[in-house]
Tab-separated table of C-alpha atoms in Angstrom:
chain	number	residue	atom	x	y	z
A	660	MET	CA	227.424	52.637	310.262
A	661	THR	CA	227.599	55.114	307.349
A	662	ALA	CA	227.453	54.302	303.647
A	663	PRO	CA	230.793	52.672	302.724
A	664	LYS	CA	232.642	55.162	300.483
A	665	THR	CA	234.927	52.556	298.875
A	666	ASP	CA	232.073	50.400	297.626
A	667	GLY	CA	231.947	51.662	294.010
A	668	PRO	CA	231.620	49.432	290.953
A	669	GLY	CA	234.562	47.073	290.632
A	670	ARG	CA	235.673	47.711	294.206
A	671	PRO	CA	235.548	44.973	296.852
A	672	ARG	CA	232.358	44.706	298.865
A	673	ASP	CA	232.240	45.991	302.410
A	674	PRO	CA	231.592	42.902	304.598
A	675	ALA	CA	230.508	45.071	307.546
A	676	ALA	CA	227.887	46.814	305.411
A	677	ASP	CA	226.662	43.473	304.037
A	678	LYS	CA	226.335	42.128	307.549
A	679	ALA	CA	224.430	45.204	308.749
A	680	ILE	CA	222.061	44.980	305.767
A	681	LEU	CA	221.333	41.273	306.288
A	682	ARG	CA	220.803	41.871	309.999
A	683	ALA	CA	218.438	44.787	309.314
A	684	ALA	CA	216.479	42.602	306.886
A	685	ILE	CA	215.932	39.939	309.565
A	686	ASP	CA	215.006	42.574	312.170
A	687	LEU	CA	212.373	44.041	309.866
A	688	LEU	CA	211.153	40.603	308.822
A	689	VAL	CA	210.503	39.833	312.497
A	690	GLU	CA	208.911	43.209	313.201
A	691	ARG	CA	206.824	43.778	310.053
A	692	GLY	CA	207.022	40.818	307.678
A	693	VAL	CA	208.199	40.665	304.058
A	694	ASP	CA	205.364	42.616	302.440
A	695	GLN	CA	205.482	45.506	304.887
A	696	THR	CA	209.253	45.990	304.479
A	697	SER	CA	210.945	47.950	301.662
A	698	ILE	CA	214.578	48.035	300.496
A	699	GLU	CA	214.552	51.687	301.579
A	700	GLN	CA	213.600	50.749	305.155
A	701	ILE	CA	216.277	48.061	305.260
A	702	ALA	CA	218.948	50.522	304.053
A	703	LYS	CA	217.838	53.070	306.623
A	704	ARG	CA	217.876	50.535	309.463
A	705	ALA	CA	221.338	49.322	308.390
A	706	GLY	CA	222.639	52.894	308.128
A	707	VAL	CA	223.670	52.586	304.488
A	708	ALA	CA	222.618	54.289	301.267
A	709	LYS	CA	219.863	52.626	299.254
A	710	VAL	CA	222.247	52.282	296.306
A	711	THR	CA	224.579	50.180	298.469
A	712	VAL	CA	221.804	47.643	298.882
A	713	TYR	CA	220.827	47.652	295.203
A	714	ARG	CA	224.471	47.267	294.132
A	715	ARG	CA	224.547	43.992	296.005
A	716	TRP	CA	220.988	42.574	295.662
A	717	ARG	CA	218.783	43.029	292.637
A	718	THR	CA	215.467	42.506	294.436
A	719	LYS	CA	214.037	42.559	297.934
A	720	GLU	CA	213.373	38.847	297.621
A	721	ASP	CA	217.031	38.091	296.786
A	722	LEU	CA	218.102	40.081	299.817
A	723	PHE	CA	215.620	38.355	302.130
A	724	ALA	CA	216.582	34.927	300.772
A	725	GLN	CA	220.236	35.547	301.659
A	726	ALA	CA	219.303	37.046	305.020
A	727	ILE	CA	217.333	33.886	305.831
A	728	GLU	CA	220.170	31.669	304.609
A	729	THR	CA	222.698	33.390	306.878
A	730	ALA	CA	220.440	33.913	309.939
A	731	ARG	CA	222.272	31.445	312.144
A	732	GLN	CA	221.742	33.092	315.504
A	733	ASP	CA	218.023	33.750	315.048
A	734	ILE	CA	217.100	30.231	313.981
A	735	PRO	CA	219.162	28.233	316.464
A	736	ASN	CA	219.847	24.590	316.065
A	737	THR	CA	218.547	22.803	319.136
A	738	ALA	CA	219.935	19.410	318.105
A	739	ASP	CA	223.430	18.669	319.327
A	740	ALA	CA	225.873	17.299	316.754
A	741	ASP	CA	228.565	16.259	319.236
A	742	ARG	CA	228.318	12.794	320.683
A	743	PRO	CA	228.218	13.463	324.426
A	744	SER	CA	229.866	11.164	326.954
A	745	GLU	CA	226.795	10.661	329.189
A	746	ALA	CA	224.001	8.230	328.392
A	747	LEU	CA	221.364	9.641	326.055
A	748	PRO	CA	218.438	9.769	328.548
A	749	GLN	CA	220.577	11.997	330.786
A	750	VAL	CA	221.812	14.126	327.875
A	751	ILE	CA	218.214	14.795	326.804
A	752	ALA	CA	217.133	15.664	330.339
A	753	ASP	CA	220.082	18.065	330.647
A	754	LEU	CA	219.250	19.774	327.340
A	755	LEU	CA	215.562	20.412	328.085
A	756	PRO	CA	216.028	23.699	329.994
A	757	ARG	CA	218.211	25.132	327.204
A	758	TRP	CA	215.704	24.108	324.545
A	759	GLY	CA	212.935	25.725	326.591
A	760	GLN	CA	214.940	28.942	326.727
A	761	VAL	CA	215.617	29.023	322.989
A	762	LEU	CA	212.079	28.140	321.901
A	763	ALA	CA	210.403	30.644	324.244
A	764	GLU	CA	212.191	33.564	322.512
A	765	PRO	CA	209.461	35.823	321.040
A	766	ARG	CA	211.874	36.751	318.232
A	767	PHE	CA	212.298	33.123	317.207
A	768	ARG	CA	208.559	32.479	317.381
A	769	ALA	CA	207.745	35.559	315.275
A	770	LEU	CA	210.372	34.675	312.679
A	771	THR	CA	208.995	31.145	312.334
A	772	ALA	CA	205.477	32.515	311.806
A	773	ARG	CA	206.720	35.065	309.239
A	774	LEU	CA	208.676	32.474	307.261
A	775	LEU	CA	205.875	29.901	307.124
A	776	GLY	CA	203.369	32.644	306.370
A	777	ALA	CA	205.522	33.965	303.515
A	778	GLY	CA	205.106	30.706	301.566
A	779	PRO	CA	202.068	31.556	299.421
A	780	SER	CA	203.376	34.943	298.210
A	781	HIS	CA	207.126	34.302	298.412
A	782	PRO	CA	207.900	30.635	297.721
A	783	LYS	CA	211.574	31.531	297.212
A	784	LEU	CA	211.850	32.636	300.849
A	785	LEU	CA	210.086	29.549	302.150
A	786	ASP	CA	212.506	27.534	300.046
A	787	ALA	CA	215.532	29.299	301.609
A	788	TYR	CA	214.116	28.523	305.054
A	789	ARG	CA	213.479	24.902	304.105
A	790	ARG	CA	216.923	24.301	302.571
A	791	HIS	CA	219.097	26.189	305.050
A	792	HIS	CA	217.277	25.594	308.330
A	793	VAL	CA	214.601	22.908	308.218
A	794	GLN	CA	216.575	20.281	306.272
A	795	PRO	CA	219.863	20.559	308.216
A	796	ARG	CA	217.952	20.344	311.522
A	797	ARG	CA	216.116	17.268	310.252
A	798	GLU	CA	219.429	15.608	309.386
A	799	LEU	CA	220.735	16.201	312.914
A	800	ALA	CA	217.477	14.989	314.433
A	801	ARG	CA	217.553	11.863	312.265
A	802	ALA	CA	221.126	11.045	313.338
A	803	ALA	CA	220.167	11.550	317.003
A	804	MET	CA	217.152	9.250	316.646
A	805	ILE	CA	219.103	6.488	314.932
A	806	GLN	CA	221.651	6.753	317.732
A	807	ALA	CA	218.783	6.569	320.247
A	808	GLN	CA	217.533	3.380	318.567
A	809	ALA	CA	221.054	1.896	318.694
A	810	ASP	CA	221.277	2.803	322.395
A	811	GLY	CA	217.940	1.132	323.133
A	812	VAL	CA	216.378	4.456	324.174
A	813	LEU	CA	213.865	4.472	321.312
A	814	SER	CA	211.961	1.549	319.774
A	815	PRO	CA	213.874	0.056	316.818
A	816	SER	CA	210.564	-0.209	314.919
A	817	ALA	CA	209.832	3.547	315.097
A	818	ASP	CA	209.264	5.286	311.741
A	819	VAL	CA	212.043	7.828	312.316
A	820	ASP	CA	211.087	10.311	309.585
A	821	MET	CA	207.469	10.337	310.660
A	822	LEU	CA	208.486	10.743	314.289
A	823	ILE	CA	210.591	13.779	313.346
A	824	ASP	CA	207.553	15.303	311.592
A	825	MET	CA	205.395	14.608	314.642
A	826	MET	CA	207.863	16.093	317.092
A	827	THR	CA	208.907	19.163	315.111
A	828	GLY	CA	205.271	19.613	314.072
A	829	ALA	CA	204.038	19.541	317.671
A	830	ILE	CA	206.662	22.104	318.674
A	831	MET	CA	205.961	24.332	315.679
A	832	GLN	CA	202.235	24.267	316.311
A	833	HIS	CA	202.718	24.940	320.020
A	834	LEU	CA	204.967	27.945	319.336
A	835	LEU	CA	202.664	29.400	316.681
A	836	LEU	CA	199.307	28.822	318.352
A	837	GLU	CA	199.834	29.264	322.078
A	838	PRO	CA	199.046	32.803	323.238
A	839	GLU	CA	201.972	34.948	324.413
A	840	PRO	CA	203.964	34.820	326.580
A	841	LEU	CA	205.509	31.362	326.666
A	842	HIS	CA	207.767	30.532	329.594
A	843	PRO	CA	210.961	28.461	329.199
A	844	LYS	CA	209.945	26.130	332.038
A	845	ASP	CA	206.529	25.448	330.479
A	846	ILE	CA	208.175	24.668	327.147
A	847	SER	CA	210.729	22.302	328.656
A	848	ASP	CA	207.884	20.519	330.514
A	849	TYR	CA	206.044	20.326	327.189
A	850	LEU	CA	209.129	18.850	325.487
A	851	ARG	CA	209.449	16.231	328.233
A	852	ARG	CA	205.840	15.109	327.684
A	853	LEU	CA	206.455	15.134	323.918
A	854	LEU	CA	209.549	12.934	324.203
A	855	GLN	CA	207.686	10.537	326.483
A	856	GLN	CA	204.719	10.211	324.137
A	857	ALA	CA	207.160	9.770	321.225
A	858	GLY	CA	208.524	6.722	323.059
A	859	PHE	CA	211.885	8.013	324.294
A	860	THR	CA	213.393	6.863	327.575
A	861	ILE	CA	214.518	10.041	329.350
A	862	ALA	CA	216.114	10.562	332.740
B	1057	MET	CA	175.863	42.346	293.250
B	1058	THR	CA	175.349	46.127	293.503
B	1059	ALA	CA	175.398	48.263	296.645
B	1060	PRO	CA	172.244	47.400	298.601
B	1061	LYS	CA	170.067	50.537	298.468
B	1062	THR	CA	168.033	49.699	301.547
B	1063	ASP	CA	171.056	49.414	303.809
B	1064	GLY	CA	170.949	52.897	305.335
B	1065	PRO	CA	171.338	53.716	309.029
B	1066	GLY	CA	168.641	52.022	311.083
B	1067	ARG	CA	167.652	49.769	308.204
B	1068	PRO	CA	168.134	46.002	308.314
B	1069	ARG	CA	171.409	44.669	306.972
B	1070	ASP	CA	171.568	42.941	303.623
B	1071	PRO	CA	172.612	39.330	304.368
B	1072	ALA	CA	173.588	38.719	300.731
B	1073	ALA	CA	175.938	41.721	300.771
B	1074	ASP	CA	177.437	40.617	304.094
B	1075	LYS	CA	178.046	37.150	302.692
B	1076	ALA	CA	179.679	38.506	299.530
B	1077	ILE	CA	181.928	40.790	301.600
B	1078	LEU	CA	183.041	38.000	303.948
B	1079	ARG	CA	183.649	35.719	300.981
B	1080	ALA	CA	185.703	38.395	299.198
B	1081	ALA	CA	187.770	38.922	302.345
B	1082	ILE	CA	188.681	35.220	302.485
B	1083	ASP	CA	189.455	35.140	298.751
B	1084	LEU	CA	191.837	38.083	299.101
B	1085	LEU	CA	193.330	36.676	302.291
B	1086	VAL	CA	194.202	33.497	300.354
B	1087	GLU	CA	195.493	35.385	297.309
B	1088	ARG	CA	197.381	38.293	298.916
B	1089	GLY	CA	197.391	38.063	302.704
B	1090	VAL	CA	196.078	40.525	305.306
B	1091	ASP	CA	198.631	43.291	304.833
B	1092	GLN	CA	198.331	43.399	301.051
B	1093	THR	CA	194.524	43.655	301.144
B	1094	SER	CA	192.529	46.863	301.677
B	1095	ILE	CA	188.864	47.447	302.542
B	1096	GLU	CA	188.584	49.072	299.114
B	1097	GLN	CA	189.758	45.911	297.357
B	1098	ILE	CA	187.360	43.774	299.405
B	1099	ALA	CA	184.417	46.049	298.526
B	1100	LYS	CA	185.378	45.953	294.854
B	1101	ARG	CA	185.690	42.163	294.809
B	1102	ALA	CA	182.329	41.818	296.594
B	1103	GLY	CA	180.679	44.263	294.191
B	1104	VAL	CA	179.519	46.651	296.928
B	1105	ALA	CA	180.277	50.265	297.796
B	1106	LYS	CA	183.095	50.913	300.246
B	1107	VAL	CA	180.629	52.622	302.582
B	1108	THR	CA	178.600	49.404	302.781
B	1109	VAL	CA	181.631	47.683	304.259
B	1110	TYR	CA	182.449	50.515	306.678
B	1111	ARG	CA	178.845	50.679	307.856
B	1112	ARG	CA	179.152	47.095	309.027
B	1113	TRP	CA	182.805	46.753	310.159
B	1114	ARG	CA	184.827	49.503	311.729
B	1115	THR	CA	188.264	48.147	310.754
B	1116	LYS	CA	189.831	45.751	308.290
B	1117	GLU	CA	190.824	43.560	311.217
B	1118	ASP	CA	187.226	43.321	312.502
B	1119	LEU	CA	186.105	42.303	309.030
B	1120	PHE	CA	188.832	39.682	308.642
B	1121	ALA	CA	188.147	38.313	312.125
B	1122	GLN	CA	184.503	37.714	311.249
B	1123	ALA	CA	185.413	36.318	307.833
B	1124	ILE	CA	187.718	33.806	309.530
B	1125	GLU	CA	185.056	32.961	312.108
B	1126	THR	CA	182.471	32.174	309.423
B	1127	ALA	CA	184.799	30.479	306.888
B	1128	ARG	CA	183.336	27.017	307.324
B	1129	GLN	CA	183.826	25.681	303.836
B	1130	ASP	CA	187.431	26.827	303.469
B	1131	ILE	CA	188.662	25.375	306.747
B	1132	PRO	CA	186.922	22.006	306.654
B	1133	ASN	CA	186.592	19.821	309.657
B	1134	THR	CA	188.223	16.501	308.861
B	1135	ALA	CA	187.092	14.855	312.092
B	1136	ASP	CA	183.748	13.120	311.958
B	1137	ALA	CA	181.319	13.884	314.773
B	1138	ASP	CA	178.874	11.073	313.990
B	1139	ARG	CA	179.497	7.734	315.614
B	1140	PRO	CA	179.722	5.406	312.622
B	1141	SER	CA	178.409	1.854	312.705
B	1142	GLU	CA	181.585	0.150	311.417
B	1143	ALA	CA	184.575	-0.633	313.621
B	1144	LEU	CA	186.946	2.316	314.033
B	1145	PRO	CA	189.937	0.829	312.129
B	1146	GLN	CA	187.707	0.460	309.067
B	1147	VAL	CA	186.146	3.904	309.508
B	1148	ILE	CA	189.607	5.484	309.589
B	1149	ALA	CA	190.754	3.568	306.519
B	1150	ASP	CA	187.606	4.645	304.660
B	1151	LEU	CA	188.115	8.311	305.598
B	1152	LEU	CA	191.746	8.547	304.460
B	1153	PRO	CA	191.052	9.286	300.763
B	1154	ARG	CA	188.627	12.088	301.687
B	1155	TRP	CA	191.096	13.637	304.125
B	1156	GLY	CA	193.780	13.448	301.422
B	1157	GLN	CA	191.483	15.296	299.042
B	1158	VAL	CA	190.636	18.045	301.520
B	1159	LEU	CA	194.184	18.612	302.754
B	1160	ALA	CA	195.708	18.707	299.254
B	1161	GLU	CA	193.570	21.743	298.331
B	1162	PRO	CA	195.993	24.622	297.534
B	1163	ARG	CA	193.403	27.080	298.850
B	1164	PHE	CA	193.279	25.372	302.248
B	1165	ARG	CA	197.076	25.188	302.438
B	1166	ALA	CA	197.485	28.874	301.525
B	1167	LEU	CA	194.855	29.941	304.044
B	1168	THR	CA	196.554	27.982	306.835
B	1169	ALA	CA	199.895	29.636	306.016
B	1170	ARG	CA	198.299	33.105	305.906
B	1171	LEU	CA	196.531	32.646	309.243
B	1172	LEU	CA	199.551	31.315	311.117
B	1173	GLY	CA	201.753	33.942	309.490
B	1174	ALA	CA	199.362	36.715	310.521
B	1175	GLY	CA	200.006	36.022	314.213
B	1176	PRO	CA	202.849	38.469	314.898
B	1177	SER	CA	201.156	41.506	313.269
B	1178	HIS	CA	197.509	40.553	313.768
B	1179	PRO	CA	197.072	38.551	316.986
B	1180	LYS	CA	193.309	39.154	316.816
B	1181	LEU	CA	193.074	37.193	313.570
B	1182	LEU	CA	195.186	34.350	314.890
B	1183	ASP	CA	192.882	34.310	317.899
B	1184	ALA	CA	189.774	34.047	315.684
B	1185	TYR	CA	191.404	31.133	313.860
B	1186	ARG	CA	192.341	29.471	317.157
B	1187	ARG	CA	188.912	29.859	318.784
B	1188	HIS	CA	186.675	29.073	315.822
B	1189	HIS	CA	188.681	26.426	313.984
B	1190	VAL	CA	191.603	24.991	315.915
B	1191	GLN	CA	189.824	24.473	319.242
B	1192	PRO	CA	186.605	22.898	317.872
B	1193	ARG	CA	188.664	20.513	315.719
B	1194	ARG	CA	190.738	19.573	318.773
B	1195	GLU	CA	187.572	18.803	320.729
B	1196	LEU	CA	186.360	16.447	317.995
B	1197	ALA	CA	189.795	14.839	317.712
B	1198	ARG	CA	189.921	14.356	321.491
B	1199	ALA	CA	186.500	12.673	321.527
B	1200	ALA	CA	187.561	10.389	318.656
B	1201	MET	CA	190.762	9.416	320.451
B	1202	ILE	CA	189.027	8.670	323.732
B	1203	GLN	CA	186.592	6.499	321.768
B	1204	ALA	CA	189.578	4.808	320.086
B	1205	GLN	CA	191.031	4.046	323.520
B	1206	ALA	CA	187.677	2.626	324.674
B	1207	ASP	CA	187.532	0.473	321.525
B	1208	GLY	CA	191.048	-0.862	322.121
B	1209	VAL	CA	192.319	0.731	318.911
B	1210	LEU	CA	194.711	3.112	320.713
B	1211	SER	CA	196.809	2.479	323.815
B	1212	PRO	CA	194.932	3.485	327.006
B	1213	SER	CA	198.163	5.015	328.337
B	1214	ALA	CA	198.513	7.478	325.397
B	1215	ASP	CA	198.776	11.171	326.348
B	1216	VAL	CA	195.791	12.154	324.200
B	1217	ASP	CA	196.376	15.917	324.176
B	1218	MET	CA	200.020	15.486	323.258
B	1219	LEU	CA	199.131	12.991	320.576
B	1220	ILE	CA	196.698	15.519	319.052
B	1221	ASP	CA	199.507	18.103	318.980
B	1222	MET	CA	201.855	15.610	317.348
B	1223	MET	CA	199.352	14.539	314.708
B	1224	THR	CA	197.932	17.949	313.821
B	1225	GLY	CA	201.468	19.379	314.025
B	1226	ALA	CA	202.853	16.790	311.609
B	1227	ILE	CA	200.032	17.488	309.152
B	1228	MET	CA	200.390	21.262	309.487
B	1229	GLN	CA	204.121	21.116	308.952
B	1230	HIS	CA	203.724	18.766	305.992
B	1231	LEU	CA	201.172	21.045	304.317
B	1232	LEU	CA	203.202	24.212	304.935
B	1233	LEU	CA	206.675	22.936	304.098
B	1234	GLU	CA	206.259	20.409	301.288
B	1235	PRO	CA	206.767	21.984	297.848
B	1236	GLU	CA	203.705	22.251	295.596
B	1237	PRO	CA	201.819	20.375	294.335
B	1238	LEU	CA	200.622	17.860	296.896
B	1239	HIS	CA	198.586	14.915	295.636
B	1240	PRO	CA	195.591	13.523	297.581
B	1241	LYS	CA	196.947	9.969	297.344
B	1242	ASP	CA	200.348	11.006	298.753
B	1243	ILE	CA	198.637	12.787	301.634
B	1244	SER	CA	196.395	9.852	302.470
B	1245	ASP	CA	199.483	7.574	302.425
B	1246	TYR	CA	201.181	10.082	304.724
B	1247	LEU	CA	198.184	10.047	307.085
B	1248	ARG	CA	198.244	6.258	307.187
B	1249	ARG	CA	201.923	6.269	308.238
B	1250	LEU	CA	201.136	8.992	310.773
B	1251	LEU	CA	198.280	7.014	312.335
B	1252	GLN	CA	200.456	3.919	312.497
B	1253	GLN	CA	203.351	5.719	314.178
B	1254	ALA	CA	200.836	7.345	316.564
B	1255	GLY	CA	199.853	3.839	317.664
B	1256	PHE	CA	196.445	3.447	316.007
B	1257	THR	CA	195.216	0.131	314.715
B	1258	ILE	CA	193.873	0.791	311.219
B	1259	ALA	CA	192.398	-1.524	308.627
């Protein structure tokens, strides 16, 4: 992509350029981290002029915050919002291989480490991650757990919010601390053990 | 501290200078992170000449790895190795306020975020953290849990290794994702809920 010629002051933004810039920001965040990435490098990677970036975002942090907010494909949602027709223990068992696949992605693991690690120097970026990824996933997980309690697949006395912390925490820690490479099958086996220890009935 | 004059080639190292350098490295790791810290800044903070640092460590990464290895007071061990005389439920209840205090420390929280975040660019530093802090703490936690099972305070069918992941993961996630500031009392209340959901009997 070349610098969009029609993107002068007062003209409409170029959505393709915006998309390329946000994508380049995430790529460089994964590869180098926030502190080792400049606006200049992002512009270069996106194939646009530096001024195109500055016309749209005042600071590198603003740009990264929006890139994190819109990074839907890199921070996938492993919870399933649709109510499936099969019984929950079978649904969970069926989902495990897909979850293993998603969580084993080195790109996903690196991005998670970068975002959590950015907290002390860039609280605004951690906040974007928390609001646009962590919280919505928690809401889906909470709904799934309450459904599981209603279905008799999880103890009705479970402290659902704490159980979410324990399960997402175990996964997060596993992804950040286990040496590379992780294999999808090993992760889905790990998730099965995790669900069992958490008290779920799975098929 | 000034540059140790007796620290020439073939001369014994100056332990006080080494200690100041390692301490400065951890301070700057907490404040700025690995990538934003140079050997020059570490030498300056430690009050030694740059050459004193280079004589001892070939690279910034070697220096940080040793600083992480020796950072005992900044990465405290919350598990207790001594077998106390009281019953375990009471021991746990008594320890909660101290754990809350330790875990609420902003310095400890920042260091944890920096170390986990360093993984993608600096696997050697993550490895030092894993080997010298994470693994020894896991060993102590495992021993405590097996004792808890023997004492009838934790279900004998619990998957101890998974439970350690779930508990340390929940704490890690809580410390990294909760907005500042965290209060010791809130953390000890959180730990109490965590222990209860994990299946421990506590006083």
